[in-house]
Amino acid sequence: MITTLGEAAAMTTTQPTAAPQIEVRDFDFYYGQAKVLHGISLDVPARQVTALIGPSGCGKSTFIRSINRMNDIIPDARGEGLIAIDGEDIYGPGTDVVELRRRVGMVFQKSNPFPKSIYDNVAYGLRIGGTRNRRELNETVERSLHRAALWDEVKDRLHDSALALSGGQQQRLCIARALAVDPEIVLMDEPASALDPIATTKIEELIWELKENYTIIIVTHNMQQAARVSDRTAFFMLGKLVEYGDTKTIFMNPKEKMTEDYVTGRFG
């Protein structure tokens, strides 16, 4: 049977979506008196890549950092509303924030390896968590470097300084460090913005592979990157969620005029 493009598109849009792992309802965020996120509501499916796009200052990074409460370290910052992971309100009074940040790993825009060996960078979170067994550490370091597509490049120099790696390798090392503590969700805040095109391609390929085991949310200013790596895309503007849906729809047939103007380059 020959399927037309139109039929294929219809079949794609009617496929059931994965159950949400992250639920956000009417979430506001404040820095002091300044309200920077306004009533954000969305569901993030498990084991998919969700991209957050929008112009600088639109609230993307504030939102992604709210998901593992990294914003808590900022004085007078506070969130209101619901963010739930697997049905549990992460802003609830009984939340163990340390455990939350183990479950929800973070990779930042600028690679930030510690001034330690490659091995010690990956093992750091495990040791902080109390792991001392050398065999367990060795196995986890190797597994994490494999998952970050870095093992073959560094396996013979694990005890060399991480600072001697290239920028792209350092970023993959930071991804390996995040994966070592076995998170369920990985947040990436513009992880390739400081990298050259070859290193960027490796990061994008890695993101696509990692979604088999992790739920990934990526902030990116690069719309082509969002289109390449993500299953779903959320467009933010002035602290508000303008539109959210499957990536093909957002880029090819958005519902909102503002979304169309942004993804076609008319502003931003």
Coordinates of C-alpha atoms in Angstrom, one line a residue:
M1 CA 0.0 0.0 0.0
I2 CA 1.3 3.4 -0.9
T3 CA 0.8 6.1 1.7
T4 CA 0.7 9.8 0.6
L5 CA 2.5 12.5 2.5
G6 CA -0.8 13.8 3.7
E7 CA -1.9 10.4 5.0
A8 CA 1.5 10.0 6.7
A9 CA 1.2 13.3 8.4
A10 CA -2.3 12.5 9.6
M11 CA -1.1 9.1 10.9
T12 CA 1.7 10.9 12.8
T13 CA -0.6 13.4 14.5
T14 CA -3.0 10.7 15.6
Q15 CA -0.4 8.6 17.3
P16 CA -0.8 8.6 21.1
T17 CA 1.8 10.6 22.9
A18 CA 3.9 9.3 25.8
A19 CA 2.5 9.9 29.3
P20 CA 3.9 13.1 30.8
Q21 CA 6.7 12.7 33.3
I22 CA 6.8 16.4 34.1
E23 CA 3.5 18.3 34.7
V24 CA 3.5 22.1 35.0
R25 CA 0.4 24.0 35.9
D26 CA 0.0 27.8 36.3
F27 CA 3.6 28.2 37.2
D28 CA 4.9 31.8 38.0
F29 CA 8.4 32.8 39.0
Y30 CA 9.6 35.9 40.7
Y31 CA 13.0 37.5 41.2
G32 CA 12.1 39.7 44.2
Q33 CA 9.1 41.8 43.0
A34 CA 9.8 41.2 39.3
K35 CA 7.6 38.5 37.8
V36 CA 9.5 36.7 35.1
L37 CA 7.3 33.7 34.3
H38 CA 3.6 34.0 33.9
G39 CA 1.2 31.1 34.2
I40 CA 3.3 28.4 32.5
S41 CA 1.4 25.2 31.9
L42 CA 2.7 22.2 29.9
D43 CA 3.3 18.5 30.0
V44 CA 6.7 17.0 29.2
P45 CA 6.6 13.4 28.0
A46 CA 9.0 10.8 29.3
R47 CA 12.0 9.8 27.1
Q48 CA 11.5 12.5 24.5
V49 CA 13.5 15.7 23.8
T50 CA 11.6 18.9 24.5
A51 CA 13.2 22.1 23.2
L52 CA 12.6 25.5 24.6
I53 CA 13.0 28.4 22.1
G54 CA 12.5 32.1 22.2
P55 CA 14.5 35.3 22.2
S56 CA 17.0 36.2 24.9
G57 CA 15.4 37.2 28.2
C58 CA 12.1 35.4 27.5
G59 CA 12.3 33.1 30.5
K60 CA 13.7 29.8 29.0
S61 CA 16.6 29.5 31.4
T62 CA 14.6 30.5 34.4
F63 CA 12.0 27.9 33.6
I64 CA 14.5 25.1 33.0
R65 CA 16.3 25.9 36.2
S66 CA 13.0 25.8 38.1
I67 CA 12.6 22.1 37.2
N68 CA 15.5 21.1 39.5
R69 CA 15.2 24.2 41.8
M70 CA 18.6 25.6 40.8
N71 CA 17.0 29.0 41.2
D72 CA 16.7 28.4 44.9
I73 CA 20.2 29.7 45.4
I74 CA 19.3 33.2 44.1
P75 CA 18.2 35.5 47.0
D76 CA 14.5 36.5 46.9
A77 CA 13.7 34.1 44.0
R78 CA 10.5 32.1 44.3
G79 CA 8.2 29.9 42.3
E80 CA 4.4 29.6 42.6
G81 CA 2.2 27.1 41.1
L82 CA 2.8 23.4 40.3
I83 CA 5.7 21.5 38.8
A84 CA 5.3 17.8 39.4
I85 CA 7.7 15.0 38.5
D86 CA 6.1 11.6 38.4
G87 CA 3.1 13.1 40.2
E88 CA 5.1 14.7 43.1
D89 CA 5.1 18.4 43.6
I90 CA 8.8 19.4 43.6
Y91 CA 8.0 22.7 45.4
G92 CA 6.1 20.8 48.2
P93 CA 7.2 21.2 51.8
G94 CA 8.6 17.6 52.0
T95 CA 10.8 17.8 48.9
D96 CA 14.4 16.6 49.3
V97 CA 16.1 19.1 47.0
V98 CA 19.4 17.1 47.0
E99 CA 17.6 14.0 45.9
L100 CA 15.6 16.1 43.3
R101 CA 18.9 17.3 41.8
R102 CA 20.2 13.7 41.6
R103 CA 17.0 12.7 39.7
V104 CA 17.1 15.8 37.5
G105 CA 20.7 16.4 36.1
M106 CA 21.8 19.7 34.6
V107 CA 24.3 20.6 31.8
F108 CA 25.1 24.3 31.5
Q109 CA 25.8 26.5 28.5
K110 CA 29.5 26.8 29.4
S111 CA 31.3 23.5 30.0
N112 CA 32.5 23.5 33.6
P113 CA 34.7 20.6 34.3
F114 CA 36.4 20.6 37.8
P115 CA 40.1 21.1 37.9
K116 CA 40.5 17.3 38.5
S117 CA 41.2 14.3 36.4
I118 CA 38.7 13.0 33.8
Y119 CA 38.0 10.1 36.1
D120 CA 37.5 12.2 39.2
N121 CA 35.1 14.5 37.3
V122 CA 32.8 11.7 36.4
A123 CA 33.1 10.0 39.8
Y124 CA 32.6 13.2 41.8
G125 CA 28.8 12.9 42.3
L126 CA 29.1 9.3 43.3
R127 CA 31.7 10.0 45.9
I128 CA 29.6 12.9 47.3
G129 CA 26.8 10.4 47.5
G130 CA 28.9 8.0 49.6
T131 CA 30.1 5.5 47.0
R132 CA 33.6 4.3 47.9
N133 CA 33.7 0.9 46.2
R134 CA 36.5 1.1 43.5
R135 CA 34.9 -1.5 41.2
E136 CA 31.6 0.3 41.3
L137 CA 33.2 3.6 40.6
N138 CA 35.2 2.2 37.7
E139 CA 32.2 0.6 36.1
T140 CA 30.1 3.7 36.5
V141 CA 32.8 6.0 35.1
E142 CA 33.2 3.8 32.1
R143 CA 29.5 3.4 31.5
S144 CA 28.9 7.2 31.8
L145 CA 31.7 8.0 29.4
H146 CA 30.3 5.5 26.9
R147 CA 26.9 7.0 27.2
A148 CA 28.4 10.5 26.6
A149 CA 30.2 9.1 23.5
L150 CA 33.6 10.0 25.0
W151 CA 35.0 6.7 26.2
D152 CA 37.0 5.9 23.1
E153 CA 38.6 9.3 23.1
V154 CA 39.7 9.4 26.7
K155 CA 40.0 5.7 27.9
D156 CA 43.8 5.8 27.8
R157 CA 44.1 9.1 29.8
L158 CA 41.5 8.9 32.5
H159 CA 43.9 10.4 35.0
D160 CA 44.9 13.4 32.9
S161 CA 43.4 16.8 33.7
A162 CA 39.9 17.4 32.3
L163 CA 41.0 20.9 31.5
A164 CA 43.2 19.6 28.8
L165 CA 40.2 18.3 26.8
S166 CA 38.8 20.3 23.9
G167 CA 35.7 22.4 24.4
G168 CA 33.4 19.8 22.8
Q169 CA 35.0 17.0 24.9
Q170 CA 34.7 19.0 28.1
Q171 CA 31.0 19.5 27.4
R172 CA 30.5 15.7 26.8
L173 CA 32.5 15.1 30.0
C174 CA 30.0 17.3 31.9
I175 CA 27.2 15.3 30.3
A176 CA 28.9 12.1 31.5
R177 CA 29.3 13.6 35.0
A178 CA 25.5 14.4 35.0
L179 CA 24.7 10.8 33.9
A180 CA 26.9 9.1 36.5
V181 CA 24.4 9.6 39.3
D182 CA 21.7 7.9 37.2
P183 CA 19.2 10.7 36.7
E184 CA 15.8 10.3 35.1
I185 CA 15.7 13.7 33.5
V186 CA 18.6 15.7 32.0
L187 CA 18.3 19.5 31.6
M188 CA 20.5 21.2 29.0
D189 CA 20.8 25.0 28.9
E190 CA 22.2 25.9 25.5
P191 CA 24.8 23.0 25.7
A192 CA 26.3 23.7 22.2
S193 CA 26.2 27.4 22.0
A194 CA 30.0 27.8 22.7
L195 CA 31.1 24.9 20.4
D196 CA 32.2 24.7 16.8
P197 CA 30.0 23.0 14.2
I198 CA 31.8 19.6 14.5
A199 CA 31.5 19.5 18.3
T200 CA 27.9 20.7 18.0
T201 CA 27.0 17.9 15.7
K202 CA 28.4 15.4 18.2
I203 CA 26.3 16.9 21.0
E204 CA 23.2 16.8 18.9
E205 CA 23.8 13.1 17.9
L206 CA 24.4 12.4 21.6
I207 CA 21.1 14.1 22.6
W208 CA 19.2 12.0 20.1
E209 CA 20.8 8.8 21.5
L210 CA 20.3 9.7 25.1
K211 CA 16.5 10.0 24.8
E212 CA 16.2 6.2 24.7
N213 CA 17.0 6.3 28.5
Y214 CA 16.3 9.8 29.7
T215 CA 13.8 12.6 29.4
I216 CA 15.6 15.6 28.0
I217 CA 14.8 19.3 28.0
I218 CA 17.1 21.6 26.0
V219 CA 17.1 25.4 25.9
T220 CA 18.5 26.5 22.5
H221 CA 18.7 29.8 20.7
N222 CA 19.3 27.9 17.5
M223 CA 16.0 27.0 15.9
Q224 CA 17.6 24.7 13.4
Q225 CA 19.0 22.8 16.3
A226 CA 15.6 22.6 18.0
A227 CA 14.1 21.3 14.7
R228 CA 16.9 18.6 14.4
V229 CA 17.0 17.2 17.9
S230 CA 13.6 17.6 19.5
D231 CA 10.3 15.8 19.5
R232 CA 8.4 18.7 21.0
T233 CA 9.0 22.4 21.1
A234 CA 7.8 25.2 23.4
F235 CA 8.0 28.9 22.3
F236 CA 8.5 31.4 25.0
M237 CA 8.0 35.2 24.7
L238 CA 8.3 37.8 27.5
G239 CA 8.0 35.1 30.2
K240 CA 4.9 33.5 28.7
L241 CA 4.4 30.2 26.9
V242 CA 3.1 31.2 23.5
E243 CA 2.8 27.8 21.9
Y244 CA 3.7 24.2 22.6
G245 CA 3.4 21.1 20.5
D246 CA 5.2 18.6 18.4
T247 CA 8.2 20.1 16.7
K248 CA 7.1 19.6 13.1
T249 CA 3.8 21.5 13.8
I250 CA 5.6 24.3 15.6
F251 CA 8.0 24.9 12.7
M252 CA 5.7 24.0 9.7
N253 CA 2.2 24.9 10.8
P254 CA 2.2 26.9 14.0
K255 CA -1.2 28.1 15.4
E256 CA 0.0 31.4 16.7
K257 CA 1.1 34.3 14.4
M258 CA 3.9 35.2 16.9
T259 CA 5.3 31.7 16.7
E260 CA 5.3 31.9 12.9
D261 CA 7.0 35.2 12.9
Y262 CA 9.7 33.9 15.2
V263 CA 10.5 30.6 13.5
T264 CA 10.6 32.3 10.1
G265 CA 13.1 34.9 11.4
R266 CA 10.9 38.0 11.3
F267 CA 12.0 38.9 14.8
G268 CA 14.3 37.6 17.5

